[in-house]
Amino acid sequence: MTRIVIAGGGLSGLSLAAHLAVADHRHPVVVIDDGSRPVVTRAWASWSCGPGLLDAAACRWFDKIRVHVNGRTSVLPLGRYRYRVVRGEDLVAVVRRFTDPLRHFTFQDGHVDGVAEGGVIVDGQFLRARWVFDSVIGAEPEPPADAQLVFRGWRVTSERAAFDAEVPTLFDFRTPQRNGASFVYVLPEDAHHALVEHTSFAAPGTPQDETAQRNALAEYLSEVAGAGDYEVGSEEHAVLPLRAARPSRRLGHVLTIGARGGLLKASTGFAYQRVQADSAAIAESMHRHGHPFDLPEAPARFRLFDGVLLDVVTQEPAQLERAFGALFRYRTAEPALRFLDEATSMPQEWQLFAGMPAATYLAAARHRLASK
Ligand SMILES: Cc1cc2nc3c(=O)[nH]c(=O)nc-3n(C[C@H](O)[C@H](O)[C@H](O)COP(=O)(O)OP(=O)(O)OC[C@H]3O[C@@H](n4cnc5c(N)ncnc54)[C@H](O)[C@@H]3O)c2cc1C
């Protein structure tokens, strides 16, 4: 039996299907999704510094971002990076372009009840497979969450031209800091339409204060963005557990992918670009070795950095603004994005950290290392 099953046809399942299709896999691939989180209603934004297989799915590309930190607004060019937006419906269409001509790719509706060596249980039936890529069940036990990212976003239509259509705001700290370390993110469509999102890093289990989040969004729109009258078309919200430790991904012929595989970057909550890189590496490993386990691992220090940052900001929320201010203090955002992509050298990291309170971070690092 050489069948490959991909459990979950969301971001990671679809991305992997496309990468396997171009890697010339002859084995049957079945992608199973129960529709509980329909991809077509979703969108992902992310930065990248090179071409990717699914680039045709991007509906917007930006070459600058805005940040407002430590009382100052800056518009930063992205250097070699670009920031892009991918809508779920476009992702599906582009993935289908790779997979539809290949008869051995099928997309099946079904609920995955369990994943095991040798196959998956779908709607109570065992489906045999040689390889299972699991984005829905995940390995147990998961590492403990170090923090949670709580966000609530509104798709807004404003009466006034309140948004800069060419420049997304990655973070703007002009919002109350009562419920953890908070900032507002703005992804513009044009001068009158944008996704405006209130985002907080908080200690795991901190209860959500929906009213405070909505009040903060309303205050930002009227007092900071100058939106005038506005309408909220739709609202999205989520609480993402942030884990610096990587979960165990491999069990026999099962590999966990996507957020369940630890692909969510713990200090940002972004996963899109990491999922693309992971999908490409899995397909390459399958092609070269006939197994999916030859995957690159970033140096362990990046997980330590993420964990330390989360420890510091959950204890002392004001440190988030300071840390982002230090990382994004250059004339371009490239050094910060390269660091967040875990692609910096140690000397570059020491330069980036120079604006942060060394004693606070060293104490947190010592504590984290000692409690391992
Ligand atoms: C609201 C929100 C917005 C986000 N925005 C961004 C962003 O802009 N940029 C970014 O980089 N990251 C973002 N993230 C983080 C991350 O990129 C996403 O969570 C991403 O979708 C994770 O991919 P995944 O494949 O692991 O999970 P998903 O994309 O959620 O895919 C899981 C799929 O499995 C299906 N499913 C679930 N359970 C079962 C089951 N038992 N059986 C069968 N099918 C099942 C679901 O229908 C879904 O299609 C966001 C996360 C959230 C929650």
Tab-separated table of C-alpha atoms and ligand atoms in Angstrom:
chain	number	residue	atom	x	y	z
A	1	MET	CA	0.000	0.000	0.000
A	2	THR	CA	1.630	3.251	-1.085
A	3	ARG	CA	-1.257	5.614	-0.517
A	4	ILE	CA	-0.573	9.007	1.074
A	5	VAL	CA	-3.304	10.542	3.230
A	6	ILE	CA	-3.299	14.212	4.176
A	7	ALA	CA	-5.610	14.749	7.140
A	8	GLY	CA	-6.996	18.290	6.863
A	9	GLY	CA	-7.250	20.328	3.674
A	10	GLY	CA	-6.503	23.697	5.248
A	11	LEU	CA	-3.371	25.758	4.776
A	12	SER	CA	-0.821	23.033	5.436
A	13	GLY	CA	-2.762	20.170	3.816
A	14	LEU	CA	-3.365	22.084	0.582
A	15	SER	CA	0.169	23.465	0.468
A	16	LEU	CA	1.626	19.992	0.903
A	17	ALA	CA	-0.666	18.550	-1.788
A	18	ALA	CA	0.597	21.141	-4.293
A	19	HIS	CA	4.245	20.536	-3.405
A	20	LEU	CA	3.816	16.756	-3.694
A	21	ALA	CA	2.126	17.209	-7.078
A	22	VAL	CA	5.079	19.124	-8.524
A	23	ALA	CA	7.571	16.692	-6.960
A	24	ASP	CA	6.201	14.092	-9.367
A	25	HIS	CA	4.630	11.666	-6.936
A	26	ARG	CA	3.016	8.719	-8.620
A	27	HIS	CA	1.331	7.351	-5.500
A	28	PRO	CA	-2.336	8.051	-4.730
A	29	VAL	CA	-2.767	11.120	-2.507
A	30	VAL	CA	-6.045	11.652	-0.647
A	31	VAL	CA	-6.756	14.943	1.126
A	32	ILE	CA	-9.545	14.620	3.695
A	33	ASP	CA	-11.362	17.600	5.183
A	34	ASP	CA	-14.581	17.850	7.167
A	35	GLY	CA	-15.277	21.484	6.274
A	36	SER	CA	-15.225	22.577	9.904
A	37	ARG	CA	-12.926	25.513	9.045
A	38	PRO	CA	-13.750	26.293	5.410
A	39	VAL	CA	-10.641	27.528	3.633
A	40	VAL	CA	-12.588	29.724	1.235
A	41	THR	CA	-13.645	32.056	4.041
A	42	ARG	CA	-10.071	32.616	5.208
A	43	ALA	CA	-6.992	34.638	4.264
A	44	TRP	CA	-3.350	34.682	5.294
A	45	ALA	CA	-0.819	37.474	5.213
A	46	SER	CA	2.910	36.859	5.461
A	47	TRP	CA	6.325	38.037	4.359
A	48	SER	CA	8.804	36.186	2.190
A	49	CYS	CA	12.044	36.957	0.404
A	50	GLY	CA	11.988	34.593	-2.529
A	51	PRO	CA	9.635	33.013	-5.029
A	52	GLY	CA	7.265	30.297	-3.842
A	53	LEU	CA	5.214	27.636	-5.593
A	54	LEU	CA	1.899	29.194	-4.561
A	55	ASP	CA	2.771	32.845	-5.263
A	56	ALA	CA	0.038	33.021	-7.913
A	57	ALA	CA	-2.485	32.757	-5.056
A	58	ALA	CA	-1.478	36.152	-3.638
A	59	CYS	CA	-3.995	38.910	-4.327
A	60	ARG	CA	-1.858	41.762	-2.881
A	61	TRP	CA	1.864	42.394	-2.578
A	62	PHE	CA	3.332	45.216	-0.481
A	63	ASP	CA	6.906	46.454	-0.372
A	64	LYS	CA	6.559	48.635	2.741
A	65	ILE	CA	5.048	48.322	6.190
A	66	ARG	CA	4.131	50.897	8.808
A	67	VAL	CA	4.928	50.500	12.487
A	68	HIS	CA	3.992	52.797	15.347
A	69	VAL	CA	6.147	52.097	18.343
A	70	ASN	CA	7.592	54.103	21.259
A	71	GLY	CA	5.535	57.146	20.208
A	72	ARG	CA	6.800	57.241	16.606
A	73	THR	CA	5.355	56.180	13.265
A	74	SER	CA	7.755	54.828	10.623
A	75	VAL	CA	7.155	53.511	7.140
A	76	LEU	CA	9.817	50.891	6.511
A	77	PRO	CA	10.756	49.460	3.134
A	78	LEU	CA	10.971	45.682	3.224
A	79	GLY	CA	14.289	45.356	1.389
A	80	ARG	CA	14.410	41.935	-0.226
A	81	TYR	CA	11.143	40.929	1.436
A	82	ARG	CA	7.578	41.367	0.232
A	83	TYR	CA	4.412	41.204	2.327
A	84	ARG	CA	1.557	39.422	0.615
A	85	VAL	CA	-2.046	38.409	1.167
A	86	VAL	CA	-3.443	35.056	0.081
A	87	ARG	CA	-7.199	34.468	0.103
A	88	GLY	CA	-8.429	30.961	0.767
A	89	GLU	CA	-10.429	30.737	-2.472
A	90	ASP	CA	-7.314	31.698	-4.490
A	91	LEU	CA	-5.199	29.189	-2.581
A	92	VAL	CA	-7.674	26.423	-3.435
A	93	ALA	CA	-7.738	27.461	-7.113
A	94	VAL	CA	-3.942	27.498	-7.433
A	95	VAL	CA	-3.492	24.182	-5.600
A	96	ARG	CA	-6.117	22.617	-7.871
A	97	ARG	CA	-4.112	23.794	-10.902
A	98	PHE	CA	-1.274	21.535	-9.740
A	99	THR	CA	-3.326	18.599	-8.541
A	100	ASP	CA	-6.335	18.392	-10.903
A	101	PRO	CA	-4.401	17.204	-13.974
A	102	LEU	CA	-3.113	14.288	-11.869
A	103	ARG	CA	-5.740	11.606	-11.483
A	104	HIS	CA	-4.087	10.162	-8.397
A	105	PHE	CA	-4.923	13.273	-6.291
A	106	THR	CA	-8.348	13.205	-4.680
A	107	PHE	CA	-10.096	15.541	-2.261
A	108	GLN	CA	-12.557	13.790	-0.005
A	109	ASP	CA	-15.135	15.121	2.460
A	110	GLY	CA	-14.838	13.330	5.760
A	111	HIS	CA	-14.149	13.682	9.440
A	112	VAL	CA	-10.843	12.237	10.617
A	113	ASP	CA	-11.524	10.567	13.969
A	114	GLY	CA	-8.021	9.265	14.524
A	115	VAL	CA	-4.603	8.842	13.006
A	116	ALA	CA	-2.477	5.742	13.489
A	117	GLU	CA	0.467	3.903	12.041
A	118	GLY	CA	-0.810	2.458	8.793
A	119	GLY	CA	-3.760	4.762	8.192
A	120	VAL	CA	-6.509	7.034	9.426
A	121	ILE	CA	-10.022	6.530	10.725
A	122	VAL	CA	-12.443	8.539	8.587
A	123	ASP	CA	-16.093	8.648	9.627
A	124	GLY	CA	-15.564	5.424	11.550
A	125	GLN	CA	-13.856	3.550	8.683
A	126	PHE	CA	-10.167	2.665	8.595
A	127	LEU	CA	-8.420	3.988	5.486
A	128	ARG	CA	-5.034	2.388	4.939
A	129	ALA	CA	-2.088	4.535	3.985
A	130	ARG	CA	1.660	4.182	3.843
A	131	TRP	CA	2.235	7.796	4.852
A	132	VAL	CA	-0.077	10.044	6.841
A	133	PHE	CA	0.369	13.819	7.075
A	134	ASP	CA	-1.724	15.002	9.969
A	135	SER	CA	-2.829	18.618	10.468
A	136	VAL	CA	-5.890	17.856	12.593
A	137	ILE	CA	-5.147	15.431	15.449
A	138	GLY	CA	-1.499	16.041	16.416
A	139	ALA	CA	0.826	14.238	18.777
A	140	GLU	CA	-0.016	13.879	22.448
A	141	PRO	CA	0.958	15.373	24.758
A	142	GLU	CA	1.435	18.796	23.206
A	143	PRO	CA	4.117	20.959	24.785
A	144	PRO	CA	2.639	23.456	27.260
A	145	ALA	CA	1.659	26.859	25.890
A	146	ASP	CA	4.042	29.657	26.888
A	147	ALA	CA	1.515	32.359	26.015
A	148	GLN	CA	-1.603	32.933	23.977
A	149	LEU	CA	-2.162	35.298	21.102
A	150	VAL	CA	-5.637	36.731	21.309
A	151	PHE	CA	-6.952	38.630	18.350
A	152	ARG	CA	-10.176	40.159	17.203
A	153	GLY	CA	-10.431	41.753	13.786
A	154	TRP	CA	-13.078	43.786	11.982
A	155	ARG	CA	-13.474	44.134	8.241
A	156	VAL	CA	-14.352	47.783	8.121
A	157	THR	CA	-15.808	50.168	5.540
A	158	SER	CA	-15.108	53.742	6.566
A	159	GLU	CA	-16.782	56.965	5.524
A	160	ARG	CA	-13.475	58.842	5.443
A	161	ALA	CA	-10.334	57.813	3.549
A	162	ALA	CA	-8.748	56.395	6.698
A	163	PHE	CA	-6.379	53.748	5.364
A	164	ASP	CA	-3.203	53.856	3.318
A	165	ALA	CA	-3.939	51.392	0.523
A	166	GLU	CA	-0.256	50.748	-0.160
A	167	VAL	CA	1.079	50.192	3.345
A	168	PRO	CA	-0.163	47.678	5.936
A	169	THR	CA	0.422	48.516	9.589
A	170	LEU	CA	2.221	45.577	11.184
A	171	PHE	CA	1.801	46.957	14.682
A	172	ASP	CA	0.529	50.165	16.243
A	173	PHE	CA	0.793	50.352	20.017
A	174	ARG	CA	-1.680	53.278	20.328
A	175	THR	CA	-4.218	51.075	22.093
A	176	PRO	CA	-4.857	50.409	25.812
A	177	GLN	CA	-2.420	47.907	27.328
A	178	ARG	CA	-4.734	46.663	30.092
A	179	ASN	CA	-5.235	43.079	28.855
A	180	GLY	CA	-1.674	42.049	28.087
A	181	ALA	CA	0.750	43.432	25.546
A	182	SER	CA	-1.524	44.802	22.816
A	183	PHE	CA	-1.263	46.416	19.408
A	184	VAL	CA	-3.455	47.047	16.388
A	185	TYR	CA	-2.721	45.544	12.959
A	186	VAL	CA	-4.214	47.098	9.811
A	187	LEU	CA	-4.385	45.314	6.469
A	188	PRO	CA	-5.787	47.781	3.917
A	189	GLU	CA	-7.735	46.940	0.786
A	190	ASP	CA	-8.088	50.555	-0.252
A	191	ALA	CA	-8.538	53.929	1.462
A	192	HIS	CA	-12.002	52.995	2.786
A	193	HIS	CA	-11.703	49.242	3.438
A	194	ALA	CA	-9.403	47.355	5.775
A	195	LEU	CA	-9.063	44.498	8.217
A	196	VAL	CA	-8.342	46.160	11.567
A	197	GLU	CA	-7.227	43.702	14.198
A	198	HIS	CA	-6.652	44.055	17.920
A	199	THR	CA	-3.907	41.643	19.015
A	200	SER	CA	-2.645	40.780	22.503
A	201	PHE	CA	0.064	38.516	23.853
A	202	ALA	CA	-1.163	37.225	27.214
A	203	ALA	CA	-0.328	34.510	29.724
A	204	PRO	CA	-1.901	31.114	28.901
A	205	GLY	CA	-5.465	30.852	30.132
A	206	THR	CA	-5.995	34.629	30.533
A	207	PRO	CA	-9.752	35.133	30.025
A	208	GLN	CA	-10.722	37.064	26.894
A	209	ASP	CA	-12.354	40.420	27.424
A	210	GLU	CA	-14.417	40.768	24.248
A	211	THR	CA	-15.896	44.103	25.272
A	212	ALA	CA	-12.476	45.588	25.922
A	213	GLN	CA	-11.234	44.328	22.532
A	214	ARG	CA	-14.218	45.823	20.707
A	215	ASN	CA	-13.893	49.092	22.613
A	216	ALA	CA	-10.207	49.216	21.710
A	217	LEU	CA	-11.023	48.664	18.028
A	218	ALA	CA	-13.694	51.376	18.077
A	219	GLU	CA	-11.337	53.786	19.837
A	220	TYR	CA	-8.546	53.066	17.354
A	221	LEU	CA	-10.828	53.595	14.364
A	222	SER	CA	-12.194	56.908	15.558
A	223	GLU	CA	-9.215	58.402	17.383
A	224	VAL	CA	-6.151	57.016	15.612
A	225	ALA	CA	-7.319	56.085	12.099
A	226	GLY	CA	-9.832	58.942	11.816
A	227	ALA	CA	-12.348	56.676	10.104
A	228	GLY	CA	-15.416	58.873	10.805
A	229	ASP	CA	-18.536	56.745	10.507
A	230	TYR	CA	-17.786	53.139	9.699
A	231	GLU	CA	-19.488	49.808	9.209
A	232	VAL	CA	-18.189	46.475	10.455
A	233	GLY	CA	-18.789	43.897	7.713
A	234	SER	CA	-17.539	40.857	9.588
A	235	GLU	CA	-15.581	39.972	12.687
A	236	GLU	CA	-12.919	37.294	13.163
A	237	HIS	CA	-11.383	36.280	16.424
A	238	ALA	CA	-9.088	33.568	17.665
A	239	VAL	CA	-6.960	32.511	20.573
A	240	LEU	CA	-3.772	30.834	19.405
A	241	PRO	CA	-1.669	28.920	21.928
A	242	LEU	CA	1.983	29.912	21.459
A	243	ARG	CA	4.564	27.225	22.166
A	244	ALA	CA	8.289	27.751	21.988
A	245	ALA	CA	8.962	23.999	22.212
A	246	ARG	CA	8.504	21.908	19.091
A	247	PRO	CA	5.965	19.075	19.509
A	248	SER	CA	7.086	15.616	18.537
A	249	ARG	CA	6.104	15.445	14.849
A	250	ARG	CA	6.930	11.920	13.859
A	251	LEU	CA	5.323	8.658	14.871
A	252	GLY	CA	6.170	5.745	12.601
A	253	HIS	CA	4.820	6.676	9.178
A	254	VAL	CA	2.829	9.646	10.497
A	255	LEU	CA	4.177	13.212	10.279
A	256	THR	CA	2.320	16.088	11.912
A	257	ILE	CA	2.138	19.228	9.769
A	258	GLY	CA	0.797	22.787	10.087
A	259	ALA	CA	-0.004	24.449	13.398
A	260	ARG	CA	-0.273	21.053	15.113
A	261	GLY	CA	3.249	20.289	13.915
A	262	GLY	CA	4.604	23.382	15.662
A	263	LEU	CA	4.853	25.491	12.505
A	264	LEU	CA	3.272	28.532	14.175
A	265	LYS	CA	6.118	30.910	15.060
A	266	ALA	CA	5.734	31.381	18.808
A	267	SER	CA	6.763	35.034	18.925
A	268	THR	CA	4.531	36.185	16.037
A	269	GLY	CA	1.658	33.718	15.515
A	270	PHE	CA	2.476	33.627	11.769
A	271	ALA	CA	2.696	30.238	10.048
A	272	TYR	CA	2.032	30.753	6.324
A	273	GLN	CA	5.614	31.042	5.115
A	274	ARG	CA	6.910	28.348	7.458
A	275	VAL	CA	4.227	25.997	6.138
A	276	GLN	CA	5.375	26.704	2.557
A	277	ALA	CA	9.000	25.933	3.447
A	278	ASP	CA	7.981	22.794	5.351
A	279	SER	CA	5.798	21.540	2.476
A	280	ALA	CA	8.654	22.052	0.012
A	281	ALA	CA	11.075	20.208	2.311
A	282	ILE	CA	8.674	17.276	2.837
A	283	ALA	CA	8.112	16.891	-0.913
A	284	GLU	CA	11.861	17.088	-1.549
A	285	SER	CA	12.547	14.461	1.128
A	286	MET	CA	9.880	12.135	-0.324
A	287	HIS	CA	11.380	12.578	-3.768
A	288	ARG	CA	14.991	11.961	-2.714
A	289	HIS	CA	14.642	9.378	0.012
A	290	GLY	CA	11.142	7.918	-0.255
A	291	HIS	CA	10.352	9.210	3.270
A	292	PRO	CA	9.350	12.671	4.552
A	293	PHE	CA	11.725	13.034	7.483
A	294	ASP	CA	14.790	14.771	6.035
A	295	LEU	CA	13.619	18.200	7.188
A	296	PRO	CA	15.844	21.148	8.057
A	297	GLU	CA	15.688	22.355	11.666
A	298	ALA	CA	16.477	25.971	12.608
A	299	PRO	CA	19.114	26.335	15.346
A	300	ALA	CA	17.664	25.659	18.805
A	301	ARG	CA	18.539	29.172	20.014
A	302	PHE	CA	15.570	30.593	18.059
A	303	ARG	CA	13.151	28.583	20.188
A	304	LEU	CA	14.933	29.858	23.270
A	305	PHE	CA	14.558	33.457	21.999
A	306	ASP	CA	10.831	32.908	21.398
A	307	GLY	CA	10.319	31.358	24.834
A	308	VAL	CA	12.271	34.097	26.590
A	309	LEU	CA	10.355	36.856	24.790
A	310	LEU	CA	7.042	35.248	25.737
A	311	ASP	CA	8.159	34.831	29.368
A	312	VAL	CA	9.206	38.476	29.526
A	313	VAL	CA	6.111	39.988	27.891
A	314	THR	CA	3.607	37.855	29.782
A	315	GLN	CA	5.208	39.059	33.038
A	316	GLU	CA	5.858	42.628	31.954
A	317	PRO	CA	3.618	43.531	28.967
A	318	ALA	CA	5.313	46.897	28.321
A	319	GLN	CA	8.382	44.976	27.157
A	320	LEU	CA	6.659	43.929	23.921
A	321	GLU	CA	6.661	47.471	22.570
A	322	ARG	CA	10.278	47.852	23.621
A	323	ALA	CA	11.286	44.602	21.931
A	324	PHE	CA	9.456	45.375	18.667
A	325	GLY	CA	10.889	48.904	18.794
A	326	ALA	CA	14.403	47.471	19.043
A	327	LEU	CA	13.916	44.928	16.257
A	328	PHE	CA	12.338	47.438	13.853
A	329	ARG	CA	14.640	50.393	14.597
A	330	TYR	CA	16.533	50.234	11.298
A	331	ARG	CA	15.717	52.080	8.089
A	332	THR	CA	14.335	48.879	6.585
A	333	ALA	CA	12.361	46.045	8.157
A	334	GLU	CA	14.665	43.464	6.586
A	335	PRO	CA	16.915	42.777	9.627
A	336	ALA	CA	13.857	42.190	11.854
A	337	LEU	CA	12.104	39.965	9.308
A	338	ARG	CA	15.267	37.951	8.741
A	339	PHE	CA	15.527	37.430	12.503
A	340	LEU	CA	11.864	36.392	12.739
A	341	ASP	CA	12.543	34.000	9.835
A	342	GLU	CA	15.321	32.455	11.966
A	343	ALA	CA	17.858	33.248	9.266
A	344	THR	CA	20.211	35.609	11.139
A	345	SER	CA	23.737	34.956	12.395
A	346	MET	CA	24.632	35.344	16.071
A	347	PRO	CA	26.516	38.641	15.543
A	348	GLN	CA	23.440	40.050	13.747
A	349	GLU	CA	21.261	38.909	16.655
A	350	TRP	CA	23.462	40.667	19.228
A	351	GLN	CA	23.109	43.879	17.234
A	352	LEU	CA	19.325	43.512	17.118
A	353	PHE	CA	19.155	42.810	20.864
A	354	ALA	CA	21.229	45.900	21.696
A	355	GLY	CA	18.110	48.029	22.233
A	356	MET	CA	16.575	45.617	24.781
A	357	PRO	CA	17.131	45.500	28.541
A	358	ALA	CA	19.856	42.860	28.783
A	359	ALA	CA	19.394	42.060	32.492
A	360	THR	CA	15.667	41.280	32.061
A	361	TYR	CA	16.245	38.945	29.114
A	362	LEU	CA	19.312	37.238	30.562
A	363	ALA	CA	17.440	36.531	33.810
A	364	ALA	CA	14.516	35.066	31.818
A	365	ALA	CA	16.907	32.971	29.691
A	366	ARG	CA	18.715	31.659	32.774
A	367	HIS	CA	15.410	30.790	34.405
A	368	ARG	CA	14.158	29.005	31.275
A	369	LEU	CA	17.389	27.023	30.823
A	370	ALA	CA	17.496	26.079	34.518
A	371	SER	CA	13.887	24.851	34.535
A	372	LYS	CA	14.424	22.477	31.560
B	1	LIG	C1	-8.216	33.422	12.432
B	1	LIG	C2	-6.759	33.114	12.128
B	1	LIG	C3	-6.050	33.951	11.267
B	1	LIG	C4	-4.709	33.673	10.960
B	1	LIG	N1	-4.052	34.510	10.113
B	1	LIG	C5	-2.772	34.223	9.775
B	1	LIG	C6	-2.078	35.053	8.848
B	1	LIG	O1	-2.603	36.054	8.343
B	1	LIG	N2	-0.793	34.724	8.514
B	1	LIG	C7	-0.170	33.619	9.036
B	1	LIG	O2	0.985	33.350	8.683
B	1	LIG	N3	-0.804	32.839	9.936
B	1	LIG	C8	-2.082	33.107	10.313
B	1	LIG	N4	-2.733	32.280	11.205
B	1	LIG	C9	-2.000	31.156	11.788
B	1	LIG	C10	-1.905	29.910	10.864
B	1	LIG	O3	-1.284	30.262	9.649
B	1	LIG	C11	-3.249	29.316	10.548
B	1	LIG	O4	-3.828	28.840	11.737
B	1	LIG	C12	-3.169	28.167	9.508
B	1	LIG	O5	-4.419	28.039	8.917
B	1	LIG	C13	-2.703	26.851	10.100
B	1	LIG	O6	-2.713	25.877	9.093
B	1	LIG	P1	-3.150	24.368	9.393
B	1	LIG	O7	-3.115	23.630	8.119
B	1	LIG	O8	-2.374	23.866	10.535
B	1	LIG	O9	-4.645	24.480	9.926
B	1	LIG	P2	-5.940	24.878	9.113
B	1	LIG	O10	-5.608	25.813	8.017
B	1	LIG	O11	-6.946	25.318	10.120
B	1	LIG	O12	-6.411	23.507	8.436
B	1	LIG	C14	-7.015	22.469	9.148
B	1	LIG	C15	-8.099	21.877	8.244
B	1	LIG	O13	-8.551	20.669	8.808
B	1	LIG	C16	-9.957	20.603	8.762
B	1	LIG	N5	-10.308	19.770	9.919
B	1	LIG	C17	-10.250	20.075	11.241
B	1	LIG	N6	-10.527	19.018	11.983
B	1	LIG	C18	-10.759	17.983	11.127
B	1	LIG	C19	-11.055	16.591	11.286
B	1	LIG	N7	-11.129	16.024	12.508
B	1	LIG	N8	-11.227	15.858	10.176
B	1	LIG	C20	-11.104	16.380	8.925
B	1	LIG	N9	-10.804	17.690	8.722
B	1	LIG	C21	-10.629	18.465	9.802
B	1	LIG	C22	-10.459	22.018	8.803
B	1	LIG	O14	-11.686	22.154	8.106
B	1	LIG	C23	-9.309	22.767	8.089
B	1	LIG	O15	-9.580	22.918	6.710
B	1	LIG	C24	-4.063	32.544	11.543
B	1	LIG	C25	-4.773	31.726	12.418
B	1	LIG	C26	-6.094	32.002	12.717
B	1	LIG	C27	-6.826	31.084	13.672
